[in-house]
Short mmCIF file of C-alpha atoms and ligand atoms in Angstrom, two decimals:
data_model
loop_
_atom_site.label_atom_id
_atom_site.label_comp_id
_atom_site.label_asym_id
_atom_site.label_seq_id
_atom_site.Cartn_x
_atom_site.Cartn_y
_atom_site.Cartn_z
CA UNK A 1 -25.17 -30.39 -8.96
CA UNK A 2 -23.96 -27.88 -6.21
CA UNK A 3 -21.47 -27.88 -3.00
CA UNK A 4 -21.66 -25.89 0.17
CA UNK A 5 -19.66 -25.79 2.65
CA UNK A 6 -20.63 -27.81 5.28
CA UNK A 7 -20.93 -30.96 2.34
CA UNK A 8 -17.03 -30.46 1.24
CA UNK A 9 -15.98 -29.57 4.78
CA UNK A 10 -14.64 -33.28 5.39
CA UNK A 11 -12.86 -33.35 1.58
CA UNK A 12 -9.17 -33.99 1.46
CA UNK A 13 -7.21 -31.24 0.61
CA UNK A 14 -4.35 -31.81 -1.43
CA UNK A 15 -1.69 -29.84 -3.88
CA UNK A 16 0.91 -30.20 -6.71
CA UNK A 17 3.09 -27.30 -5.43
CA UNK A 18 5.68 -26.46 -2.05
CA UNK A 19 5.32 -23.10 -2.40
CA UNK A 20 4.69 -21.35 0.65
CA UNK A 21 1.18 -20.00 -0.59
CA UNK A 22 0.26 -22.93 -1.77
CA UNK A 23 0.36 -24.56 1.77
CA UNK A 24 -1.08 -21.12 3.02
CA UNK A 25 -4.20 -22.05 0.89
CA UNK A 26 -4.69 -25.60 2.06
CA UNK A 27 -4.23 -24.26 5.43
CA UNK A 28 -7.08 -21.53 5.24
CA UNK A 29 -9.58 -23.98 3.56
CA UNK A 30 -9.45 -26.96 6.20
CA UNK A 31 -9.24 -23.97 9.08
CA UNK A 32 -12.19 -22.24 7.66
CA UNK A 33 -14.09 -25.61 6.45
CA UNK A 34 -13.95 -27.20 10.02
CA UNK A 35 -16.22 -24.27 11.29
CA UNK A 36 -18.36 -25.32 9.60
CA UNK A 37 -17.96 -29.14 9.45
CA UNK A 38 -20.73 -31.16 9.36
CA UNK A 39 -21.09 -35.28 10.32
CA UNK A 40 -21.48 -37.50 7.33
CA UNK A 41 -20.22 -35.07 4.76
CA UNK A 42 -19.53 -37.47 1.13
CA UNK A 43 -15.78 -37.97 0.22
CA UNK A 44 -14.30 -35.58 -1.84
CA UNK A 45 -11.43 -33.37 -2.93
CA UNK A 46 -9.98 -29.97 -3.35
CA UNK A 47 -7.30 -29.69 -5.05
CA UNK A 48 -5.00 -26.90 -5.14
CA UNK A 49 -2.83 -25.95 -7.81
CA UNK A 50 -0.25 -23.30 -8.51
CA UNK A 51 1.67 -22.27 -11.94
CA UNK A 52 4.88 -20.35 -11.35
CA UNK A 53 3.71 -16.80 -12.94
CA UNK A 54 3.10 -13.80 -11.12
CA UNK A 55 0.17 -12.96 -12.41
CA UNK A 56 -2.67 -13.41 -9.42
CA UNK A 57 -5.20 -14.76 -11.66
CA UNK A 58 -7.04 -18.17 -10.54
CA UNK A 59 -9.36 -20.64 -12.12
CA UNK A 60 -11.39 -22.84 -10.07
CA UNK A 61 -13.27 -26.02 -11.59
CA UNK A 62 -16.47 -27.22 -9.62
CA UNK A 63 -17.47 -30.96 -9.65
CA UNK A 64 -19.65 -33.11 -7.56
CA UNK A 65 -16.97 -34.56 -5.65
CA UNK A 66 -13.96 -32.44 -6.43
CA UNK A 67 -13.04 -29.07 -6.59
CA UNK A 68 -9.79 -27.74 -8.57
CA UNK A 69 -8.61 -24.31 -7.76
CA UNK A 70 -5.39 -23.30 -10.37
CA UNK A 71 -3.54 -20.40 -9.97
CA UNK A 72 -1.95 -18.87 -12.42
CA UNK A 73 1.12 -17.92 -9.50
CA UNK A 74 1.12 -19.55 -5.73
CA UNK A 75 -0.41 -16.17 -5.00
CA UNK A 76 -3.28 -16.93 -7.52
CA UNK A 77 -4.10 -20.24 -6.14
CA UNK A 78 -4.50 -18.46 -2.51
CA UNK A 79 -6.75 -15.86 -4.10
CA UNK A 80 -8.80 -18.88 -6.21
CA UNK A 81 -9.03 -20.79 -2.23
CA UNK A 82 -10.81 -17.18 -1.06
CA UNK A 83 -12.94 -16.84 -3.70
CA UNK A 84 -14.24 -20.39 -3.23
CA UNK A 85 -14.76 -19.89 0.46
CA UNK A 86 -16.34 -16.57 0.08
CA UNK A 87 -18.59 -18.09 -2.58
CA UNK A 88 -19.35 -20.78 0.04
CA UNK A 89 -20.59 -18.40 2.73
CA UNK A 90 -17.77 -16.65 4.20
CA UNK A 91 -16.24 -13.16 4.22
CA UNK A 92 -13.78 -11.14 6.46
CA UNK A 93 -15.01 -7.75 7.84
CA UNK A 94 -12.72 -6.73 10.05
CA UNK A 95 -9.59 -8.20 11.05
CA UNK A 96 -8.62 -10.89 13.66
CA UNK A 97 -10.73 -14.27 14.30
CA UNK A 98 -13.73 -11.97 15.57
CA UNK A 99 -14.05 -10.86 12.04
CA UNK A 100 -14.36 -14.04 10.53
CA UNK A 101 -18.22 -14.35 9.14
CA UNK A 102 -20.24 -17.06 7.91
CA UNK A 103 -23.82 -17.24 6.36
CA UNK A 104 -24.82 -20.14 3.94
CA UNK A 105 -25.52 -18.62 1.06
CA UNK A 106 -27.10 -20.64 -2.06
CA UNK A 107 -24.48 -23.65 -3.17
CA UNK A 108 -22.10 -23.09 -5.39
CA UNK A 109 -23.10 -24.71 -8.84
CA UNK A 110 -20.71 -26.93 -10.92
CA UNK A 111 -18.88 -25.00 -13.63
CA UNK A 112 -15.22 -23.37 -14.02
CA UNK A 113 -15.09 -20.00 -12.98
CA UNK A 114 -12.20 -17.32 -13.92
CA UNK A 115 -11.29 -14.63 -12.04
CA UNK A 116 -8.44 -12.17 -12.90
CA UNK A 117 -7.84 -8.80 -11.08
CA UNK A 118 -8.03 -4.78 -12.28
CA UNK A 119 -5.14 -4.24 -10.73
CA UNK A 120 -1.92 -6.20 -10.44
CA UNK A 121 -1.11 -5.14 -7.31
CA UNK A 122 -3.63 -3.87 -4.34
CA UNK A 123 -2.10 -2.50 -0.90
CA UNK A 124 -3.21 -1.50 2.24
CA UNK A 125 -1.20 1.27 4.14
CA UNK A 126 -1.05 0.52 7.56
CA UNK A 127 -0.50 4.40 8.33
CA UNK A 128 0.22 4.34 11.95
CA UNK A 129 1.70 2.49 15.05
CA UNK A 130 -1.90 1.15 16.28
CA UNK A 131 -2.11 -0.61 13.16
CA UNK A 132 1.09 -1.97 12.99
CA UNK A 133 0.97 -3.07 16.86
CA UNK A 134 -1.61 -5.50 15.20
CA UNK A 135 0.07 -6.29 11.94
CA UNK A 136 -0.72 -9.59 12.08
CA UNK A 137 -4.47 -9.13 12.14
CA UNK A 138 -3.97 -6.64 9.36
CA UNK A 139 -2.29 -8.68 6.66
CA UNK A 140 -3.95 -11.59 7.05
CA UNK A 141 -6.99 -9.69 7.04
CA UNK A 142 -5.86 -7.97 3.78
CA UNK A 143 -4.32 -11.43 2.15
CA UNK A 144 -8.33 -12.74 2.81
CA UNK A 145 -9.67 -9.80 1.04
CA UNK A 146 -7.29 -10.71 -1.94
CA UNK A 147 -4.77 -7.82 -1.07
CA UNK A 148 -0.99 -8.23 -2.22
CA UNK A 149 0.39 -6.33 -0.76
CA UNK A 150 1.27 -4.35 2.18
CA UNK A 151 2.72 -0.41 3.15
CA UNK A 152 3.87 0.39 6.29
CA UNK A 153 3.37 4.11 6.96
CA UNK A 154 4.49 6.03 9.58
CA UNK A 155 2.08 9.03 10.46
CA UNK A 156 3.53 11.07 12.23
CA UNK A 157 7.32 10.03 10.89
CA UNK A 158 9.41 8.19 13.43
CA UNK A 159 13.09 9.38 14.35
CA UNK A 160 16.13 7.74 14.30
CA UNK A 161 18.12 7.30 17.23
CA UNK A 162 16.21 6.85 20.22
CA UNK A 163 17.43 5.30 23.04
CA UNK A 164 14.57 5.20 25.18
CA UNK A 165 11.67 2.84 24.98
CA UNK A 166 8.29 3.75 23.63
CA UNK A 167 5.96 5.04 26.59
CA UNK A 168 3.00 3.41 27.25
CA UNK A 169 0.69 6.24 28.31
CA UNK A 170 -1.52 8.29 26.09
CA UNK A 171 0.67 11.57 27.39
CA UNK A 172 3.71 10.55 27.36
CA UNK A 173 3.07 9.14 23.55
CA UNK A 174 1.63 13.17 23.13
CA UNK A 175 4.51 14.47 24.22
CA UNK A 176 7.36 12.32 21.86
CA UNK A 177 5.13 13.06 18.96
CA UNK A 178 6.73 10.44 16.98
CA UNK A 179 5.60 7.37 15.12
CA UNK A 180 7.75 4.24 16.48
CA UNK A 181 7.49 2.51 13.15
CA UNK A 182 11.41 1.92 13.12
CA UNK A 183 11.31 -0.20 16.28
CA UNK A 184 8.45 -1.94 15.33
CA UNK A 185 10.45 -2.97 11.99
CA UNK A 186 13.98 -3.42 14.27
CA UNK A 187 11.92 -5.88 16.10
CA UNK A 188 9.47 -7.50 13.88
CA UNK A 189 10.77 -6.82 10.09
CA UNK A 190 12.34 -10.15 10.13
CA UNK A 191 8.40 -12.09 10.67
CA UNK A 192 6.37 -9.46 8.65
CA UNK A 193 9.06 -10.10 5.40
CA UNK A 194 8.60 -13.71 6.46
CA UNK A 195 4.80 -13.81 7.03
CA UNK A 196 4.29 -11.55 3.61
CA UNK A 197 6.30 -14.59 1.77
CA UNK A 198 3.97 -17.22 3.11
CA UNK A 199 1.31 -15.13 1.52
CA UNK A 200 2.82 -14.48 -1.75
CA UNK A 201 2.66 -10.26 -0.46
CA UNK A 202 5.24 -7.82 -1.18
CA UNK A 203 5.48 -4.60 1.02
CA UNK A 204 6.61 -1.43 1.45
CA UNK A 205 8.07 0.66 3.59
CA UNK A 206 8.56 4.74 4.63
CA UNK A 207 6.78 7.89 4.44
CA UNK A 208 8.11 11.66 4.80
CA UNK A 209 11.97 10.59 5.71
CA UNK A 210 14.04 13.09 3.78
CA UNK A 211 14.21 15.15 6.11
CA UNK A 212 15.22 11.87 8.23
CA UNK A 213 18.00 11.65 6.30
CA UNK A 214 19.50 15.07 6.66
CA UNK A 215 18.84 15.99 10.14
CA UNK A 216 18.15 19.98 10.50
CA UNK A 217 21.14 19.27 13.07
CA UNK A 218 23.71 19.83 10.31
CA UNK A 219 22.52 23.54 9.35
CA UNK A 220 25.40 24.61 11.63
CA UNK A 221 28.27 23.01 9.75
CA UNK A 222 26.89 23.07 6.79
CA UNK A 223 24.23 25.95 6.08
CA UNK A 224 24.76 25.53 2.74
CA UNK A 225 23.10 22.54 2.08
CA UNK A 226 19.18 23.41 3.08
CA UNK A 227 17.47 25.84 0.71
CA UNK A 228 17.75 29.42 0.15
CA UNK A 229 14.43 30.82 0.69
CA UNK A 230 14.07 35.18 0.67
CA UNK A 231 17.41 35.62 0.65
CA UNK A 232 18.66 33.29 3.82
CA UNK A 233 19.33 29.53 3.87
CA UNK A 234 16.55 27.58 5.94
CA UNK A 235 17.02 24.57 7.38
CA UNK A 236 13.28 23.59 8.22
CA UNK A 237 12.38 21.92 5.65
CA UNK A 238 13.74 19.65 2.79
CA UNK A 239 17.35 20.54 0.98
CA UNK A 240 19.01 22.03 -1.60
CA UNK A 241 19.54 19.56 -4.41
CA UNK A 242 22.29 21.58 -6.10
CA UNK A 243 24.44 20.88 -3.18
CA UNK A 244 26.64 17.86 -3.55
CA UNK A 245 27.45 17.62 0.33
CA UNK A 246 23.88 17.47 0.97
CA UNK A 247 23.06 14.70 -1.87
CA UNK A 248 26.42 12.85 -0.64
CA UNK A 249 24.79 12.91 2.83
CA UNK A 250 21.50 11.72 1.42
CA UNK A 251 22.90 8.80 -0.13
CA UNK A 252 25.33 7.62 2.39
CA UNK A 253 21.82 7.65 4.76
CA UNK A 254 19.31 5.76 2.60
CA UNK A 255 21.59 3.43 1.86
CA UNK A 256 21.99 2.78 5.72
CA UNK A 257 18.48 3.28 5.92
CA UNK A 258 17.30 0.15 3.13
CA UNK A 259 20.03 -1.67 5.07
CA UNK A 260 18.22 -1.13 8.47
CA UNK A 261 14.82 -1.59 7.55
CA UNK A 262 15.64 -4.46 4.76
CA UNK A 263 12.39 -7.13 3.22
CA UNK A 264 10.35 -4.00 1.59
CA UNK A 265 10.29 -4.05 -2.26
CA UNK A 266 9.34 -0.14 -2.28
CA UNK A 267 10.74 2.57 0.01
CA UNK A 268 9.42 5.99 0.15
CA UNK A 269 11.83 8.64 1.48
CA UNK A 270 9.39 11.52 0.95
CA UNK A 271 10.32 15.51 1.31
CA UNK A 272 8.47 17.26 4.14
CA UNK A 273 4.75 16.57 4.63
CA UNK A 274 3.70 20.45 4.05
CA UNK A 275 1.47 22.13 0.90
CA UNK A 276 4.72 24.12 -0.35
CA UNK A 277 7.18 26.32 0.28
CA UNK A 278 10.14 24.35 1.06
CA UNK A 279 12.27 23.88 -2.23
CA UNK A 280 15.01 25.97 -2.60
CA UNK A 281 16.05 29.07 -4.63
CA UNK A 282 19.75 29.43 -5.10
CA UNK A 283 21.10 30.27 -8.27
CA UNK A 284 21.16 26.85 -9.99
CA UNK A 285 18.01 25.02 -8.06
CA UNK A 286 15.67 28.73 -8.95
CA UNK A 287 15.55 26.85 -13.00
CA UNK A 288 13.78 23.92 -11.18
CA UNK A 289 10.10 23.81 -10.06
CA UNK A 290 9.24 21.74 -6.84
CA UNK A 291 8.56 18.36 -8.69
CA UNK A 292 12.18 18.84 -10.46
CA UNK A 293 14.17 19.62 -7.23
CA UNK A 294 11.96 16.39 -5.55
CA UNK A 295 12.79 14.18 -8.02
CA UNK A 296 16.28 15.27 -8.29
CA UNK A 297 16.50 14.55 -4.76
CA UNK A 298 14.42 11.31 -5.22
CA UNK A 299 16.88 10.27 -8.15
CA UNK A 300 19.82 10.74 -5.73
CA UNK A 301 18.32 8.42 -2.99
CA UNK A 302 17.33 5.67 -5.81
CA UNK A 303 21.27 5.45 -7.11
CA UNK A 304 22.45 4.79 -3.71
CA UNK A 305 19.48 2.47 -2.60
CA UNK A 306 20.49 0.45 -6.16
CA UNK A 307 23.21 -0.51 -4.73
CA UNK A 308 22.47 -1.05 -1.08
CA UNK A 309 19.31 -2.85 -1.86
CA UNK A 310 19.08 -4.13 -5.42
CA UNK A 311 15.67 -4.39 -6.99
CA UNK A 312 14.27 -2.32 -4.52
CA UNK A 313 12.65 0.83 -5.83
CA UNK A 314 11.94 4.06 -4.25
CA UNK A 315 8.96 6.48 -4.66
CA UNK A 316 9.13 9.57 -5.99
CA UNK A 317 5.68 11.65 -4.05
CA UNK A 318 3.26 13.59 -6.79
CA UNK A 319 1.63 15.35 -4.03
CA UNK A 320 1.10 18.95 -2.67
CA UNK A 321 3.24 21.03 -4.75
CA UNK A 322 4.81 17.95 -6.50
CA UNK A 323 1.96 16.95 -8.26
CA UNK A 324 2.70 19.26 -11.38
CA UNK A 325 4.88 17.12 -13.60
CA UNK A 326 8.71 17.98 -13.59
CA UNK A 327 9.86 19.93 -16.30
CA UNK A 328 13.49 18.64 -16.70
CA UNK A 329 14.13 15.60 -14.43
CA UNK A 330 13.10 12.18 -15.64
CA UNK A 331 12.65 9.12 -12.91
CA UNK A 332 15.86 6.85 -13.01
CA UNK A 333 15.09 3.01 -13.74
CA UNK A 334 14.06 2.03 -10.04
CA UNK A 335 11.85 4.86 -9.46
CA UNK A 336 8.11 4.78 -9.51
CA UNK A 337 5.71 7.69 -9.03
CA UNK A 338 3.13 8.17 -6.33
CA UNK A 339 0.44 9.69 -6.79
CA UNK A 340 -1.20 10.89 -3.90
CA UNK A 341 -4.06 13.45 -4.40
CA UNK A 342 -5.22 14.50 -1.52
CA UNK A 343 -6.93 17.46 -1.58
CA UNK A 344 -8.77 16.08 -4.92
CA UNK A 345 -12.86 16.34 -4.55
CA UNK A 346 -14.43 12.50 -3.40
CA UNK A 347 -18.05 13.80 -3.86
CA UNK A 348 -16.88 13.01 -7.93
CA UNK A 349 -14.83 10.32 -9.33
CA UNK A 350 -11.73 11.08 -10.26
CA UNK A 351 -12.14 10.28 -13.44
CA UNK A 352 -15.77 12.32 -13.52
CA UNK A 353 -15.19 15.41 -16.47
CA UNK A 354 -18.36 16.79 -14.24
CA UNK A 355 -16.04 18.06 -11.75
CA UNK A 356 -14.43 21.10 -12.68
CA UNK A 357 -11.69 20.61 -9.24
CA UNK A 358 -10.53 17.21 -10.05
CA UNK A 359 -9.92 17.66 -13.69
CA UNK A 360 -8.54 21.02 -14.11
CA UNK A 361 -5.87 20.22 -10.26
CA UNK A 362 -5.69 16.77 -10.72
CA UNK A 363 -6.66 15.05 -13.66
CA UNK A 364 -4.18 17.19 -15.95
CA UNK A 365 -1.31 16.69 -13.95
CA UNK A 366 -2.04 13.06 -13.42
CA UNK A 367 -1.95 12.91 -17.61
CA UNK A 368 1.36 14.67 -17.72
CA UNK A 369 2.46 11.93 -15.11
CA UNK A 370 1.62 9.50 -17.46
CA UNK A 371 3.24 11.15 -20.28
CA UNK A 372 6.00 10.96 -18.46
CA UNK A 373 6.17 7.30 -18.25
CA UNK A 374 5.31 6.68 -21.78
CA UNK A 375 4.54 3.28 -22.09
CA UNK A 376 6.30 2.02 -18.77
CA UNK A 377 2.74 2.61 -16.35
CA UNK A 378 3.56 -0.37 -14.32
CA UNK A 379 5.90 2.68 -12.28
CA UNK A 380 2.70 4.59 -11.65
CA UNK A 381 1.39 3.87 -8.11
CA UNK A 382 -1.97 5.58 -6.83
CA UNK A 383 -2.14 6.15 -3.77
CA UNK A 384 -5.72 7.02 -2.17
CA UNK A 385 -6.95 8.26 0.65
CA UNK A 386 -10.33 6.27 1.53
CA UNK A 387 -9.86 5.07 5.07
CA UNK A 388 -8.09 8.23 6.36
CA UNK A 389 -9.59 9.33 9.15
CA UNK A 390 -6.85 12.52 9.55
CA UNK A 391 -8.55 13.49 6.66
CA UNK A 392 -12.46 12.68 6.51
CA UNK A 393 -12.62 12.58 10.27
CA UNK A 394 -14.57 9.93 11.98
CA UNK A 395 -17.45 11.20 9.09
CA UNK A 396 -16.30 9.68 5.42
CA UNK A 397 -19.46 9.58 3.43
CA UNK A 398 -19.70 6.25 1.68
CA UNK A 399 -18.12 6.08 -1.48
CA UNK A 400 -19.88 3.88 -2.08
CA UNK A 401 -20.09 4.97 -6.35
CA UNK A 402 -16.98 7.11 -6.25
CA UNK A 403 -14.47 3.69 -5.46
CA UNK A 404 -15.70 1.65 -7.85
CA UNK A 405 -15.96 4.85 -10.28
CA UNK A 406 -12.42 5.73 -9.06
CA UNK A 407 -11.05 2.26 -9.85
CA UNK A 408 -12.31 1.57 -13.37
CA UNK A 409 -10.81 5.29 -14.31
CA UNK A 410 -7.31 4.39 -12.35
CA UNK A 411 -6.98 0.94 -14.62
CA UNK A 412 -8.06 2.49 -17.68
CA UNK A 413 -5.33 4.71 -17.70
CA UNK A 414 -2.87 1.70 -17.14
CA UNK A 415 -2.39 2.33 -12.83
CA UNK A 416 -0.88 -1.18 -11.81
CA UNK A 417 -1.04 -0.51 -8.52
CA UNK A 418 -3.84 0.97 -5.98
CA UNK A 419 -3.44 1.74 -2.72
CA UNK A 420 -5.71 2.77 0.17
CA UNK A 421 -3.94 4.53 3.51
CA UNK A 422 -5.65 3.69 6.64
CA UNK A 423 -5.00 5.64 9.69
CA UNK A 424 -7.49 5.44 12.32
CA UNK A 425 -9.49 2.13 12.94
CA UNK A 426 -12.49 2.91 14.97
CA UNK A 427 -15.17 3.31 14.08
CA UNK A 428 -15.09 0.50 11.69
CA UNK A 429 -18.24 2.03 10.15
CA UNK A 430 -16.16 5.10 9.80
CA UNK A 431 -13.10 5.55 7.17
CA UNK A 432 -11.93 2.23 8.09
CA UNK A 433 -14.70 0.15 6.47
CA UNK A 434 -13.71 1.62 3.20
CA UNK A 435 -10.55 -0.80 2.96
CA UNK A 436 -12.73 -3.67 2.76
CA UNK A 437 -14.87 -2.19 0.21
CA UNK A 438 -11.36 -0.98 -1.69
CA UNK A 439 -10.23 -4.52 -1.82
CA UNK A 440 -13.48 -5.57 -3.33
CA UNK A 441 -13.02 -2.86 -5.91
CA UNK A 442 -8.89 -3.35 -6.83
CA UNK A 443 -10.17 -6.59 -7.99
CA UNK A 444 -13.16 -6.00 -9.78
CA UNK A 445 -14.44 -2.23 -9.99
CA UNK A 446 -17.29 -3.16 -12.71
ZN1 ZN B 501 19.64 25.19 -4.06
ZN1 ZN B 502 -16.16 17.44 -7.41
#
């Protein structure tokens, strides 16, 4: 015997469990059966069921007149009520109600069918103010597609301060040059930590706000604590870490800064967004490559967000002249490293020993990264670059074998976490449409 959806779209709905994505689940599979409802449907009824793990795994158990979905966490049992609909007929393009599909596929045959992800945890990053104008649309969308979880990226970084409101005209927007990410959060952090918890999400939070931190304002009264670069101290980019007014500073501000922007379970204070050139060379930092002085730095931030925030972690960026492993400085407990290789090849895997580029720049850093860790990988985010239209353009070839390809390499070496950065949503067939076909592959990349 078989079900579709149109037969179980009159079947009670029930559940064993309060937790919020538990209801979430019942909700989604009597909003999305009653599209498709049809008179004189048979009784039946879906049961959903939750274990309190974390790990998003799901069963679900197919009978004539009952279906059981069992999660191994709440979050599970939401994932086990989207695979059952998708099996059914439906899938979610693009975001909002619009992007809601439906085509009956063949039924669904009896049986008990397992399904447990490549990676623990799969994020979107919603990498600019358009995106997180609609951020509603977005993480539902993403929660559909069996995404966890949930960045919020500023591109370019937002400031701290303003007074004024956020124009509204395309020029005016050209002119401030920032992203308004911190408003957003001021107004809305409070119902995105709120709507993420309903969905059994996590999120995070930040981008390149070092430099937030320590505003180039304070070169004047204290010169001292930017970096020595040819001879003079500079205060354009980052700082220097062998300065312990500057690393006071530092702390004192992310810990107001986790305060201010509180509900993300990752921040990322990042140094300046440039290919190099901005660490310092003083006496005592000159011993220390780029990666050292960064994670020094990063180290510094994590202490003081420990206490202002515990269990949140912070980010140390492998990235630009960062991605070389540090030579001396080890990540402190609530770190995690992000690796973000951007200017890595996509016509080749990452993975792919046939590219001389991404094994020679990326994939022997990315082992000393691990090496690093030892045997702790669940610190090792990845974050990718598939749906960034600052860098393919409105052009990204398909990657269509390179994901997939990318994927099963990033799990086999133990990466817990993948990420994909969106900026840019239009065209959907574009850069964009590669975060529905990432969420397809963070599950299952075989
Ligand atoms: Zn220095
Ligand atoms: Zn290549």
């Amino acid at each position: 015997m078989a079900i579709t959806a149109a037969g179980i779209s009159g079947w009670e709905i029930s559940s064993n469990s309060a937790s919020p994505p538990v209801a979430h689940a019942a909700h989604e599979l009597r909003s999305h059966l009653r599209r498709v409802g049809a008179a004189g449907s048979t009784p039946g009824v879906i049961e959903v069921r939750a274990a309190p793990g974390t790990n998003d795994a799901f069963e679900v158990a197919v009978e004539n007149d009952r279906v059981v979905i069992s999660g191994e966490s709440p979050r599970g049992a939401l994932n086990g009520a989207y695979w059952l609909l998708e099996e059914l007929g439906f899938a979610w393009i693009e975001p909002g109600e619009g992007g809601i599909a439906f085509s009956a596929p063949a039924p669904l045959d009896s049986g008990v069918y397992s399904q447990s992800p490549a990676f623990p945890r799969r994020t979107l990053i919603l990498g600019q103010d358009a995106l997180h104008d609609e951020w509603q649309d977005w993480m539902e969308w993403a929660s559909r597609n069996r995404l966890n979880d949930l960045f919020f990226h500023d591109t370019p970084p937002s400031r701290p301060g303003r007074t004024s409101p956020r124009p509204v005209d395309a020029a005016a927007l050209a002119e401030d040059g920032g992203g308004w990410l911190f408003e957003r959060w001021d107004a809305d952090g409070r119902a995105i930590a709120a709507a993420a918890s309903r969905r059994g999400m996590s999120l995070q939070f930040g981008g390149h706000h070092l430099p937030t931190l320590l505003p180039r304002a304070l070169f004047g009264d204290h010169p001292g604590w930017f970096p020595l670069r040819n001879g003079e101290r500079d205060p354009r980019f980052n700082l220097c870490v062998s300065a312990p007014g500057a690393i006071g500073h530092l702390q004192e501000a992310a810990a107001a800064f986790v305060a201010r922007f509180s509900g993300a379970d990752i921040y990322h204070i990042w140094p300046d967004d440039i290919p190099g050139g901005g660490w310092c060379e003083c006496s005592p930092c000159s011993a220390l490559s780029p990666s050292d002085q960064a994670l020094i730095a990063t180290n510094a931030i994590a202490e003081a967000v420990a206490r202002a925030a515990p269990g949140a972690r912070v980010a140390y960026l492998a990235y630009h002249d960062t991605v070389t492993p540090p030579e001396f400085a080890r990540p402190s407990a609530n770190v995690t490293i992000l690796w973000a290789p951007r200017e890595r090849c996509y016509a080749h895997s990452f993975a792919d020993p046939a590219c001389a580029k991404n094994e020679k720049e990326y994939l022997e850093p990315f082992l000393g990264l691990l090496d690093m860790l030892g045997d702790d990988l669940s610190r090792l985010q990845v974050f990718e670059y598939y749906s960034d239209a600052i860098l393919f353009k409105g052009l990204a070839p398909a990657h269509l074998g390179v994901l997939p390809a990318d994927a099963r390499g990033y799990a086999a070496a133990g990466v817990t976490n993948l990420q994909n950065l969106m900026v840019g949503d239009r065209p959907w067939l574009g850069p964009p449409w590669h975060a529905w076909w990432m969420a397809r592959c963070a599950w299952d990349p075989t």
